[in-house]
Structures are given as structure tokens and as C-alpha cells.
Amino acid sequence: MNFDHTPKVNDLRARLIAFMDERIYPNESAYEAHCAGSDRWLPVPIIEELKPKARAAGLWNLFLPQSDRGAGLTNLEYAPLCEIMGRSPMAAEVFNCSAPDTGNMEVLERYGTPEIKEKWLKPLLAGEIRSIFAMTEPQVASSDATNIASSIVRDGDHYIVNGRKWWSSGAGDPRCKVAIFMGKNDPSAPKHKQQSMIVIPLDTPGVTIRRMLSVFGYDHAPHGHGEITFEDVRVPAANLLLGEGRGFEIAQGRLGPGRIHHCMRLIGVAERALEAMCQRVRARVAFGKTIAEQGTIRADIAQSRMEIEQARLLVLKAAYMMDTVGNKVARSEIAMIKAIAPNVALRVLDRAIQAHGGAGVSQDFHLAAAWANSRTLRLADGPDEVHIEAIAKFELAKL
């Protein structure tokens, strides 16, 4: 496996770093002020201002492999770019590379009809609208997706959809216009053939956003995470993706890239936290010497560097395998990095918070918010326990 950057990636990486330095980091305070203000559920003005600049710089839709609608990058080539975006909470959207839209765009690209692509994929790729992925349900343990109870029932040339979903990330944004919904269309079919996915415009009668959920007290405006009811929602049959009973097949295709994108960004989160820790301890004095001279802090710094490097290498290996042998064969590596990356980021963040003292848990630094967001990623796209169980099964099957 050769992890050297190609000339194309080196060029994109240099341009991306320059854009981050010149336009992202200096504007984070404006982003944070908007998200704390009375208009926080409206699109962030600075992000909307920077989007056309990112597009003009050729830093747009970098995530989409094996498609002429993207930048022509493999998963391995995208990894170092996604890591850089992960360093700032506002960056991914500026480059139209944010979740859950990236995963939804991949689904529509791979499985959508030409009509669906024209109506929904095109404006998503243009950054004009947002989307949600409606899978998790409050009434069941959604870590086992076969538990999903929502229904998709055929009625002539339509389907009738009923169900309650939550953690529908992106639902708070007024630009959020469409959902990819997973539900059961045939409870009598084999366990993994009961589910289907269907595209639902959010202005369809019967779709109601009931509330926005908080994450450790953060409402994550203007993005947010919604609890949504679908009550006798009538959707054209043409909106069903790939065919009845193929929801699990689509989910596995979607969740592989989605999971590794989270992990790529988490490496960037951890890198920035380590930098913040080093800057802080070199600038502060306690008990007659800088904190950087204290042995426990130095051990924290060294441990953080080692863990980040290990996690990055596994991200790159998983991306390489996705490109060369496919998501199905790479599922063990994807499961491993999905369990490892959030925990590494959380450990590094925790050490950085400790090094900052009381400031680390305040709003004056990005660390507390980054910790809250990273902690949710031990649950999003499957909890640690599910990935660890899958890894064990893969190992036992080798004997």
C-alpha cells in the first residue's frame, strides 16, 4: 500500500490548507456568533459567502468517487483532504462535503433514477439544498437495523409511509428539502430483505418535525438533529430506490463511505486538539515552570501523537481497501476504524481540555464543543459495540 500523495492530491491539499488559513479559521468567530444568536436556525451568512469562493477555487464536491460529478478522487485520495476539513466545524459545508449530504448524494448517484437525480441530486451537488437520512427510530434499538418498524406499503402507483424517526441530522436547516427514508415493506420476507429506501420530499403532507434534539446541551444549529413523524405520507412509487427489499443493500453501500468520512474528519479534530494543547502548555506557567515541562503533560502529548498516527494509518488502509477490493471486503477495516477514531479523538480532546484547565470546558475554546460532537460519533452509523462484534465475527470466520 502506497500512501504517498499523488500530484493531484498535493495540489488540492495545498490549496485547501491555504483556503483554511485565509478564509476558514479567521471566520470561525463569526460562525460561532451566528450559531449562538437568535437567528441560529437560519443559514450561516459567512458559510454562504464562502461557498462560491470554494467552488471557484476548485474545492467543491471532493468526496464523490467513481463519478464524473465529483472531483475524480478515490477514497484514499480524499482522506487527507477530509482530515483538513475536519479541523473546523464550519469547513465541510463550505466545500459541500458535509454529512449527511455526502452519503445521501452517493446513494442518489448510485441508485437514483435520472428523474430523481435531476430533482434532488443536482441541487444537492450545487449546495442549494440540504437533506436528511431517516433511519434511526426512538421506539426500537436501532443498532440492529432489522428492528426498524416504520412501514412502506404499496398502494397502486404510490407508497404509504408511516413511522417515527429521530437523530435525523440536518432537519433544523430551512434548506433541508428531502429525506431518504428506510422502512419495512414486507415483514414476512427474510430478515435482511424486509426493508426498502424511498425518497420523500419534506413538504409532503404528513411529514412533521416534532422537535430538535440537543447533544450534551448543544443544539447544533443551524444543522440540528430532528425527531420527525411520517403519518400516512403518500409518495410516488418511482421514488423507491433500487427496488423493494433492497434497503439493507443500499445501507451498506451508504454507510461505508459515511463511516470513513467521519473517521477522516476525526483525525483532523484530534490534530487540532493536540496543537491547541501544545500551544497552551508552552504559554502557561505553574509551580515555577511552564506546564510543558511537567512530565505528565509531556506523556499526554506523546501518547496523543502515537494514537493519532495509528488511527490515521488505519483510515488510509481502510480507504485503500475500499478503492481496491470494495466496501464489502473492506468491512472489517471500516468497522475497526469506526470504533477506533472517535475514541482516539475523545482521548486527545480530553487531554487537551485538562491542559486548558477551566478554559477547556468553556465556550472560549473549541474543545468542549468538539468533544460533544465526537462523543456522538461513538453512536452514529452504529455504536462501538456493533462494530466490535462484527470484527470478532470476521476474525473467528478465518479459522
mmCIF file of N, CA, C and O in Angstrom, residues 39-126:
data_model
loop_
_atom_site.group_PDB
_atom_site.id
_atom_site.type_symbol
_atom_site.label_atom_id
_atom_site.label_comp_id
_atom_site.label_asym_id
_atom_site.label_seq_id
_atom_site.Cartn_x
_atom_site.Cartn_y
_atom_site.Cartn_z
ATOM 1 N N ASP A 39 -30.836 34.140 15.470
ATOM 2 C CA ASP A 39 -31.095 33.654 14.113
ATOM 3 C C ASP A 39 -30.351 32.359 13.807
ATOM 4 O O ASP A 39 -30.101 32.034 12.647
ATOM 5 N N ARG A 40 -29.988 31.618 14.861
ATOM 6 C CA ARG A 40 -29.090 30.478 14.668
ATOM 7 C C ARG A 40 -29.661 29.365 13.798
ATOM 8 O O ARG A 40 -28.911 28.533 13.301
ATOM 9 N N TRP A 41 -31.008 29.308 13.619
ATOM 10 C CA TRP A 41 -31.581 28.269 12.767
ATOM 11 C C TRP A 41 -31.664 28.694 11.304
ATOM 12 O O TRP A 41 -32.198 27.951 10.471
ATOM 13 N N LEU A 42 -31.133 29.854 10.993
ATOM 14 C CA LEU A 42 -31.029 30.286 9.601
ATOM 15 C C LEU A 42 -29.641 29.948 9.068
ATOM 16 O O LEU A 42 -28.698 29.796 9.850
ATOM 17 N N PRO A 43 -29.484 29.807 7.758
ATOM 18 C CA PRO A 43 -28.161 29.522 7.204
ATOM 19 C C PRO A 43 -27.121 30.535 7.679
ATOM 20 O O PRO A 43 -27.421 31.712 7.856
ATOM 21 N N VAL A 44 -25.906 30.065 7.876
ATOM 22 C CA VAL A 44 -24.835 30.913 8.397
ATOM 23 C C VAL A 44 -24.323 31.823 7.281
ATOM 24 O O VAL A 44 -23.827 31.328 6.257
ATOM 25 N N PRO A 45 -24.422 33.132 7.435
ATOM 26 C CA PRO A 45 -24.028 34.038 6.351
ATOM 27 C C PRO A 45 -22.591 33.832 5.879
ATOM 28 O O PRO A 45 -22.340 33.847 4.660
ATOM 29 N N ILE A 46 -21.659 33.619 6.812
ATOM 30 C CA ILE A 46 -20.262 33.500 6.387
ATOM 31 C C ILE A 46 -20.048 32.236 5.557
ATOM 32 O O ILE A 46 -19.253 32.225 4.611
ATOM 33 N N ILE A 47 -20.783 31.175 5.864
ATOM 34 C CA ILE A 47 -20.663 29.953 5.063
ATOM 35 C C ILE A 47 -21.201 30.192 3.661
ATOM 36 O O ILE A 47 -20.585 29.785 2.657
ATOM 37 N N GLU A 48 -22.349 30.857 3.575
ATOM 38 C CA GLU A 48 -22.924 31.144 2.257
ATOM 39 C C GLU A 48 -22.011 32.064 1.447
ATOM 40 O O GLU A 48 -21.936 31.958 0.222
ATOM 41 N N GLU A 49 -21.322 32.945 2.138
ATOM 42 C CA GLU A 49 -20.382 33.847 1.459
ATOM 43 C C GLU A 49 -19.165 33.097 0.929
ATOM 44 O O GLU A 49 -18.635 33.418 -0.147
ATOM 45 N N LEU A 50 -18.738 32.070 1.668
ATOM 46 C CA LEU A 50 -17.518 31.351 1.289
ATOM 47 C C LEU A 50 -17.763 30.235 0.272
ATOM 48 O O LEU A 50 -16.828 29.840 -0.436
ATOM 49 N N LYS A 51 -18.976 29.741 0.172
ATOM 50 C CA LYS A 51 -19.249 28.642 -0.763
ATOM 51 C C LYS A 51 -18.838 28.957 -2.205
ATOM 52 O O LYS A 51 -18.137 28.148 -2.844
ATOM 53 N N PRO A 52 -19.266 30.078 -2.760
ATOM 54 C CA PRO A 52 -18.849 30.350 -4.146
ATOM 55 C C PRO A 52 -17.341 30.520 -4.290
ATOM 56 O O PRO A 52 -16.782 30.196 -5.339
ATOM 57 N N LYS A 53 -16.704 30.999 -3.249
ATOM 58 C CA LYS A 53 -15.240 31.126 -3.283
ATOM 59 C C LYS A 53 -14.577 29.748 -3.305
ATOM 60 O O LYS A 53 -13.597 29.524 -4.028
ATOM 61 N N ALA A 54 -15.116 28.822 -2.515
ATOM 62 C CA ALA A 54 -14.586 27.460 -2.520
ATOM 63 C C ALA A 54 -14.803 26.794 -3.877
ATOM 64 O O ALA A 54 -13.917 26.108 -4.396
ATOM 65 N N ARG A 55 -15.974 27.030 -4.442
ATOM 66 C CA ARG A 55 -16.263 26.438 -5.746
ATOM 67 C C ARG A 55 -15.337 27.017 -6.820
ATOM 68 O O ARG A 55 -14.815 26.280 -7.672
ATOM 69 N N ALA A 56 -15.119 28.321 -6.750
ATOM 70 C CA ALA A 56 -14.227 28.967 -7.721
ATOM 71 C C ALA A 56 -12.797 28.478 -7.574
ATOM 72 O O ALA A 56 -12.040 28.444 -8.560
ATOM 73 N N ALA A 57 -12.429 28.077 -6.364
ATOM 74 C CA ALA A 57 -11.072 27.589 -6.110
ATOM 75 C C ALA A 57 -10.903 26.118 -6.475
ATOM 76 O O ALA A 57 -9.825 25.544 -6.299
ATOM 77 N N GLY A 58 -11.980 25.490 -6.980
ATOM 78 C CA GLY A 58 -11.904 24.081 -7.351
ATOM 79 C C GLY A 58 -11.917 23.157 -6.158
ATOM 80 O O GLY A 58 -11.450 22.009 -6.251
ATOM 81 N N LEU A 59 -12.477 23.608 -5.041
ATOM 82 C CA LEU A 59 -12.510 22.819 -3.805
ATOM 83 C C LEU A 59 -13.968 22.480 -3.467
ATOM 84 O O LEU A 59 -14.470 22.791 -2.400
ATOM 85 N N TRP A 60 -14.641 21.817 -4.376
ATOM 86 C CA TRP A 60 -16.086 21.598 -4.269
ATOM 87 C C TRP A 60 -16.412 20.150 -4.594
ATOM 88 O O TRP A 60 -15.893 19.588 -5.562
ATOM 89 N N ASN A 61 -17.263 19.519 -3.795
ATOM 90 C CA ASN A 61 -17.685 18.127 -4.027
ATOM 91 C C ASN A 61 -16.488 17.203 -4.224
ATOM 92 O O ASN A 61 -16.439 16.397 -5.159
ATOM 93 N N LEU A 62 -15.541 17.286 -3.312
ATOM 94 C CA LEU A 62 -14.319 16.491 -3.435
ATOM 95 C C LEU A 62 -14.542 15.023 -3.084
ATOM 96 O O LEU A 62 -13.695 14.185 -3.387
ATOM 97 N N PHE A 63 -15.672 14.696 -2.467
ATOM 98 C CA PHE A 63 -15.869 13.401 -1.822
ATOM 99 C C PHE A 63 -16.319 12.288 -2.739
ATOM 100 O O PHE A 63 -16.257 11.117 -2.356
ATOM 101 N N LEU A 64 -16.836 12.542 -3.906
ATOM 102 C CA LEU A 64 -17.617 11.568 -4.672
ATOM 103 C C LEU A 64 -16.728 10.736 -5.596
ATOM 104 O O LEU A 64 -16.346 11.184 -6.669
ATOM 105 N N PRO A 65 -16.381 9.498 -5.191
ATOM 106 C CA PRO A 65 -15.521 8.669 -6.043
ATOM 107 C C PRO A 65 -16.308 7.984 -7.151
ATOM 108 O O PRO A 65 -17.526 7.843 -7.070
ATOM 109 N N GLN A 66 -15.614 7.569 -8.175
ATOM 110 C CA GLN A 66 -16.203 6.809 -9.273
ATOM 111 C C GLN A 66 -17.423 7.500 -9.863
ATOM 112 O O GLN A 66 -18.452 6.875 -10.159
ATOM 113 N N SER A 67 -17.308 8.815 -10.028
ATOM 114 C CA SER A 67 -18.398 9.579 -10.624
ATOM 115 C C SER A 67 -17.824 10.831 -11.271
ATOM 116 O O SER A 67 -16.956 11.488 -10.690
ATOM 117 N N ASP A 68 -18.336 11.162 -12.439
ATOM 118 C CA ASP A 68 -17.872 12.383 -13.093
ATOM 119 C C ASP A 68 -18.514 13.623 -12.490
ATOM 120 O O ASP A 68 -18.212 14.747 -12.889
ATOM 121 N N ARG A 69 -19.390 13.423 -11.499
ATOM 122 C CA ARG A 69 -19.990 14.562 -10.820
ATOM 123 C C ARG A 69 -19.110 15.078 -9.682
ATOM 124 O O ARG A 69 -19.350 16.149 -9.139
ATOM 125 N N GLY A 70 -18.115 14.293 -9.283
ATOM 126 C CA GLY A 70 -17.210 14.686 -8.210
ATOM 127 C C GLY A 70 -15.906 15.229 -8.759
ATOM 128 O O GLY A 70 -15.830 15.675 -9.912
ATOM 129 N N ALA A 71 -14.867 15.153 -7.927
ATOM 130 C CA ALA A 71 -13.554 15.685 -8.312
ATOM 131 C C ALA A 71 -12.644 14.610 -8.883
ATOM 132 O O ALA A 71 -11.470 14.880 -9.149
ATOM 133 N N GLY A 72 -13.172 13.407 -9.036
ATOM 134 C CA GLY A 72 -12.363 12.328 -9.599
ATOM 135 C C GLY A 72 -11.351 11.750 -8.634
ATOM 136 O O GLY A 72 -10.330 11.193 -9.053
ATOM 137 N N LEU A 73 -11.636 11.854 -7.327
ATOM 138 C CA LEU A 73 -10.714 11.359 -6.314
ATOM 139 C C LEU A 73 -11.163 9.998 -5.796
ATOM 140 O O LEU A 73 -12.360 9.725 -5.678
ATOM 141 N N THR A 74 -10.204 9.142 -5.470
ATOM 142 C CA THR A 74 -10.515 7.897 -4.778
ATOM 143 C C THR A 74 -10.734 8.197 -3.297
ATOM 144 O O THR A 74 -10.454 9.297 -2.820
ATOM 145 N N ASN A 75 -11.207 7.196 -2.566
ATOM 146 C CA ASN A 75 -11.347 7.359 -1.119
ATOM 147 C C ASN A 75 -10.000 7.649 -0.473
ATOM 148 O O ASN A 75 -9.905 8.470 0.445
ATOM 149 N N LEU A 76 -8.953 6.974 -0.944
ATOM 150 C CA LEU A 76 -7.614 7.189 -0.400
ATOM 151 C C LEU A 76 -7.129 8.608 -0.675
ATOM 152 O O LEU A 76 -6.519 9.246 0.188
ATOM 153 N N GLU A 77 -7.432 9.111 -1.852
ATOM 154 C CA GLU A 77 -7.010 10.477 -2.188
ATOM 155 C C GLU A 77 -7.805 11.519 -1.409
ATOM 156 O O GLU A 77 -7.284 12.588 -1.063
ATOM 157 N N TYR A 78 -9.069 11.202 -1.128
ATOM 158 C CA TYR A 78 -9.906 12.149 -0.397
ATOM 159 C C TYR A 78 -9.531 12.241 1.082
ATOM 160 O O TYR A 78 -9.724 13.278 1.718
ATOM 161 N N ALA A 79 -8.986 11.171 1.633
ATOM 162 C CA ALA A 79 -8.739 11.096 3.080
ATOM 163 C C ALA A 79 -7.951 12.276 3.643
ATOM 164 O O ALA A 79 -8.379 12.889 4.635
ATOM 165 N N PRO A 80 -6.801 12.641 3.084
ATOM 166 C CA PRO A 80 -6.053 13.764 3.678
ATOM 167 C C PRO A 80 -6.767 15.100 3.522
ATOM 168 O O PRO A 80 -6.562 16.008 4.338
ATOM 169 N N LEU A 81 -7.624 15.227 2.523
ATOM 170 C CA LEU A 81 -8.381 16.464 2.331
ATOM 171 C C LEU A 81 -9.510 16.545 3.350
ATOM 172 O O LEU A 81 -9.759 17.601 3.946
ATOM 173 N N CYS A 82 -10.200 15.423 3.564
ATOM 174 C CA CYS A 82 -11.279 15.383 4.541
ATOM 175 C C CYS A 82 -10.737 15.629 5.946
ATOM 176 O O CYS A 82 -11.386 16.284 6.770
ATOM 177 N N GLU A 83 -9.555 15.117 6.234
ATOM 178 C CA GLU A 83 -8.922 15.370 7.532
ATOM 179 C C GLU A 83 -8.734 16.861 7.770
ATOM 180 O O GLU A 83 -9.016 17.370 8.866
ATOM 181 N N ILE A 84 -8.278 17.556 6.760
ATOM 182 C CA ILE A 84 -8.071 19.012 6.892
ATOM 183 C C ILE A 84 -9.402 19.703 7.175
ATOM 184 O O ILE A 84 -9.498 20.579 8.037
ATOM 185 N N MET A 85 -10.456 19.317 6.461
ATOM 186 C CA MET A 85 -11.778 19.918 6.690
ATOM 187 C C MET A 85 -12.262 19.653 8.112
ATOM 188 O O MET A 85 -12.949 20.483 8.705
ATOM 189 N N GLY A 86 -11.912 18.495 8.661
ATOM 190 C CA GLY A 86 -12.354 18.134 9.992
ATOM 191 C C GLY A 86 -11.805 19.018 11.095
ATOM 192 O O GLY A 86 -12.311 19.007 12.217
ATOM 193 N N ARG A 87 -10.820 19.813 10.782
ATOM 194 C CA ARG A 87 -10.208 20.687 11.787
ATOM 195 C C ARG A 87 -11.114 21.835 12.199
ATOM 196 O O ARG A 87 -10.904 22.449 13.244
ATOM 197 N N SER A 88 -12.114 22.148 11.402
ATOM 198 C CA SER A 88 -13.015 23.250 11.724
ATOM 199 C C SER A 88 -14.462 22.797 11.603
ATOM 200 O O SER A 88 -14.817 22.125 10.618
ATOM 201 N N PRO A 89 -15.327 23.156 12.547
ATOM 202 C CA PRO A 89 -16.731 22.724 12.466
ATOM 203 C C PRO A 89 -17.497 23.327 11.298
ATOM 204 O O PRO A 89 -18.560 22.815 10.930
ATOM 205 N N MET A 90 -16.990 24.403 10.693
ATOM 206 C CA MET A 90 -17.703 25.042 9.592
ATOM 207 C C MET A 90 -17.166 24.648 8.222
ATOM 208 O O MET A 90 -17.780 24.945 7.203
ATOM 209 N N ALA A 91 -16.043 23.954 8.181
ATOM 210 C CA ALA A 91 -15.348 23.774 6.911
ATOM 211 C C ALA A 91 -16.070 22.863 5.928
ATOM 212 O O ALA A 91 -16.189 23.190 4.744
ATOM 213 N N ALA A 92 -16.541 21.715 6.389
ATOM 214 C CA ALA A 92 -17.090 20.734 5.450
ATOM 215 C C ALA A 92 -18.223 21.313 4.609
ATOM 216 O O ALA A 92 -18.295 21.069 3.400
ATOM 217 N N GLU A 93 -19.098 22.094 5.233
ATOM 218 C CA GLU A 93 -20.213 22.656 4.478
ATOM 219 C C GLU A 93 -19.741 23.670 3.443
ATOM 220 O O GLU A 93 -20.325 23.775 2.358
ATOM 221 N N VAL A 94 -18.702 24.409 3.760
ATOM 222 C CA VAL A 94 -18.170 25.398 2.818
ATOM 223 C C VAL A 94 -17.769 24.719 1.514
ATOM 224 O O VAL A 94 -17.956 25.273 0.425
ATOM 225 N N PHE A 95 -17.251 23.488 1.630
ATOM 226 C CA PHE A 95 -16.780 22.762 0.446
ATOM 227 C C PHE A 95 -17.821 21.754 -0.067
ATOM 228 O O PHE A 95 -17.517 20.940 -0.925
ATOM 229 N N ASN A 96 -19.040 21.816 0.472
ATOM 230 C CA ASN A 96 -20.132 20.906 0.111
ATOM 231 C C ASN A 96 -19.741 19.444 0.331
ATOM 232 O O ASN A 96 -20.052 18.566 -0.471
ATOM 233 N N CYS A 97 -19.073 19.212 1.445
ATOM 234 C CA CYS A 97 -18.599 17.872 1.784
ATOM 235 C C CYS A 97 -19.057 17.452 3.176
ATOM 236 O O CYS A 97 -18.348 16.728 3.880
ATOM 237 N N SER A 98 -20.242 17.904 3.598
ATOM 238 C CA SER A 98 -20.678 17.633 4.964
ATOM 239 C C SER A 98 -21.718 16.523 5.020
ATOM 240 O O SER A 98 -22.473 16.295 4.078
ATOM 241 N N ALA A 99 -21.727 15.847 6.168
ATOM 242 C CA ALA A 99 -22.739 14.827 6.433
ATOM 243 C C ALA A 99 -24.041 15.508 6.857
ATOM 244 O O ALA A 99 -24.003 16.595 7.425
ATOM 245 N N PRO A 100 -25.188 14.883 6.591
ATOM 246 C CA PRO A 100 -25.365 13.596 5.910
ATOM 247 C C PRO A 100 -25.467 13.715 4.391
ATOM 248 O O PRO A 100 -25.738 12.730 3.711
ATOM 249 N N ASP A 101 -25.245 14.914 3.880
ATOM 250 C CA ASP A 101 -25.451 15.133 2.443
ATOM 251 C C ASP A 101 -24.516 14.297 1.579
ATOM 252 O O ASP A 101 -24.926 13.814 0.512
ATOM 253 N N THR A 102 -23.272 14.118 2.021
ATOM 254 C CA THR A 102 -22.347 13.348 1.192
ATOM 255 C C THR A 102 -22.858 11.920 1.007
ATOM 256 O O THR A 102 -22.882 11.400 -0.111
ATOM 257 N N GLY A 103 -23.275 11.287 2.109
ATOM 258 C CA GLY A 103 -23.804 9.926 1.998
ATOM 259 C C GLY A 103 -25.065 9.868 1.169
ATOM 260 O O GLY A 103 -25.254 8.952 0.358
ATOM 261 N N ASN A 104 -25.936 10.851 1.348
ATOM 262 C CA ASN A 104 -27.176 10.867 0.568
ATOM 263 C C ASN A 104 -26.901 11.095 -0.912
ATOM 264 O O ASN A 104 -27.560 10.506 -1.777
ATOM 265 N N MET A 105 -25.942 11.956 -1.202
ATOM 266 C CA MET A 105 -25.600 12.187 -2.607
ATOM 267 C C MET A 105 -25.030 10.929 -3.249
ATOM 268 O O MET A 105 -25.309 10.637 -4.415
ATOM 269 N N GLU A 106 -24.225 10.181 -2.491
ATOM 270 C CA GLU A 106 -23.703 8.926 -3.037
ATOM 271 C C GLU A 106 -24.838 7.936 -3.315
ATOM 272 O O GLU A 106 -24.840 7.244 -4.324
ATOM 273 N N VAL A 107 -25.819 7.875 -2.413
ATOM 274 C CA VAL A 107 -26.964 6.987 -2.623
ATOM 275 C C VAL A 107 -27.731 7.380 -3.886
ATOM 276 O O VAL A 107 -28.062 6.534 -4.726
ATOM 277 N N LEU A 108 -28.009 8.663 -4.034
ATOM 278 C CA LEU A 108 -28.759 9.121 -5.208
ATOM 279 C C LEU A 108 -27.960 8.922 -6.488
ATOM 280 O O LEU A 108 -28.532 8.589 -7.536
ATOM 281 N N GLU A 109 -26.669 9.110 -6.408
ATOM 282 C CA GLU A 109 -25.816 8.903 -7.586
ATOM 283 C C GLU A 109 -25.796 7.433 -7.997
ATOM 284 O O GLU A 109 -25.858 7.101 -9.177
ATOM 285 N N ARG A 110 -25.682 6.521 -7.005
ATOM 286 C CA ARG A 110 -25.557 5.096 -7.305
ATOM 287 C C ARG A 110 -26.904 4.447 -7.645
ATOM 288 O O ARG A 110 -26.973 3.559 -8.479
ATOM 289 N N TYR A 111 -27.978 4.883 -6.965
ATOM 290 C CA TYR A 111 -29.227 4.135 -7.030
ATOM 291 C C TYR A 111 -30.422 4.942 -7.519
ATOM 292 O O TYR A 111 -31.503 4.383 -7.705
ATOM 293 N N GLY A 112 -30.262 6.241 -7.714
ATOM 294 C CA GLY A 112 -31.390 7.068 -8.123
ATOM 295 C C GLY A 112 -31.670 6.985 -9.616
ATOM 296 O O GLY A 112 -30.769 6.765 -10.425
ATOM 297 N N THR A 113 -32.919 7.182 -9.981
ATOM 298 C CA THR A 113 -33.297 7.251 -11.388
ATOM 299 C C THR A 113 -32.832 8.589 -11.967
ATOM 300 O O THR A 113 -32.522 9.528 -11.219
ATOM 301 N N PRO A 114 -32.797 8.720 -13.273
ATOM 302 C CA PRO A 114 -32.445 10.021 -13.855
ATOM 303 C C PRO A 114 -33.336 11.146 -13.362
ATOM 304 O O PRO A 114 -32.866 12.277 -13.149
ATOM 305 N N GLU A 115 -34.617 10.857 -13.152
ATOM 306 C CA GLU A 115 -35.544 11.884 -12.687
ATOM 307 C C GLU A 115 -35.212 12.313 -11.255
ATOM 308 O O GLU A 115 -35.237 13.507 -10.918
ATOM 309 N N ILE A 116 -34.901 11.341 -10.387
ATOM 310 C CA ILE A 116 -34.528 11.661 -9.003
ATOM 311 C C ILE A 116 -33.225 12.445 -8.970
ATOM 312 O O ILE A 116 -33.077 13.410 -8.208
ATOM 313 N N LYS A 117 -32.286 12.063 -9.809
ATOM 314 C CA LYS A 117 -31.007 12.788 -9.858
ATOM 315 C C LYS A 117 -31.208 14.229 -10.282
ATOM 316 O O LYS A 117 -30.596 15.152 -9.731
ATOM 317 N N GLU A 118 -32.054 14.425 -11.248
ATOM 318 C CA GLU A 118 -32.299 15.784 -11.733
ATOM 319 C C GLU A 118 -32.988 16.625 -10.664
ATOM 320 O O GLU A 118 -32.628 17.796 -10.457
ATOM 321 N N LYS A 119 -33.947 16.032 -9.962
ATOM 322 C CA LYS A 119 -34.734 16.801 -8.996
ATOM 323 C C LYS A 119 -34.015 17.030 -7.681
ATOM 324 O O LYS A 119 -34.132 18.103 -7.071
ATOM 325 N N TRP A 120 -33.243 16.031 -7.213
ATOM 326 C CA TRP A 120 -32.668 16.121 -5.872
ATOM 327 C C TRP A 120 -31.144 16.118 -5.852
ATOM 328 O O TRP A 120 -30.532 16.888 -5.102
ATOM 329 N N LEU A 121 -30.520 15.248 -6.642
ATOM 330 C CA LEU A 121 -29.053 15.192 -6.614
ATOM 331 C C LEU A 121 -28.437 16.473 -7.156
ATOM 332 O O LEU A 121 -27.462 17.003 -6.587
ATOM 333 N N LYS A 122 -28.978 16.991 -8.233
ATOM 334 C CA LYS A 122 -28.419 18.192 -8.851
ATOM 335 C C LYS A 122 -28.362 19.374 -7.883
ATOM 336 O O LYS A 122 -27.302 19.997 -7.729
ATOM 337 N N PRO A 123 -29.476 19.728 -7.189
ATOM 338 C CA PRO A 123 -29.388 20.851 -6.246
ATOM 339 C C PRO A 123 -28.537 20.544 -5.014
ATOM 340 O O PRO A 123 -27.950 21.454 -4.421
ATOM 341 N N LEU A 124 -28.448 19.268 -4.619
ATOM 342 C CA LEU A 124 -27.554 18.916 -3.515
ATOM 343 C C LEU A 124 -26.098 19.126 -3.910
ATOM 344 O O LEU A 124 -25.300 19.681 -3.141
ATOM 345 N N LEU A 125 -25.746 18.695 -5.089
ATOM 346 C CA LEU A 125 -24.377 18.894 -5.575
ATOM 347 C C LEU A 125 -24.049 20.374 -5.741
ATOM 348 O O LEU A 125 -22.887 20.779 -5.621
ATOM 349 N N ALA A 126 -25.069 21.176 -6.013
ATOM 350 C CA ALA A 126 -24.862 22.617 -6.161
ATOM 351 C C ALA A 126 -24.837 23.338 -4.816
ATOM 352 O O ALA A 126 -24.575 24.543 -4.760
#
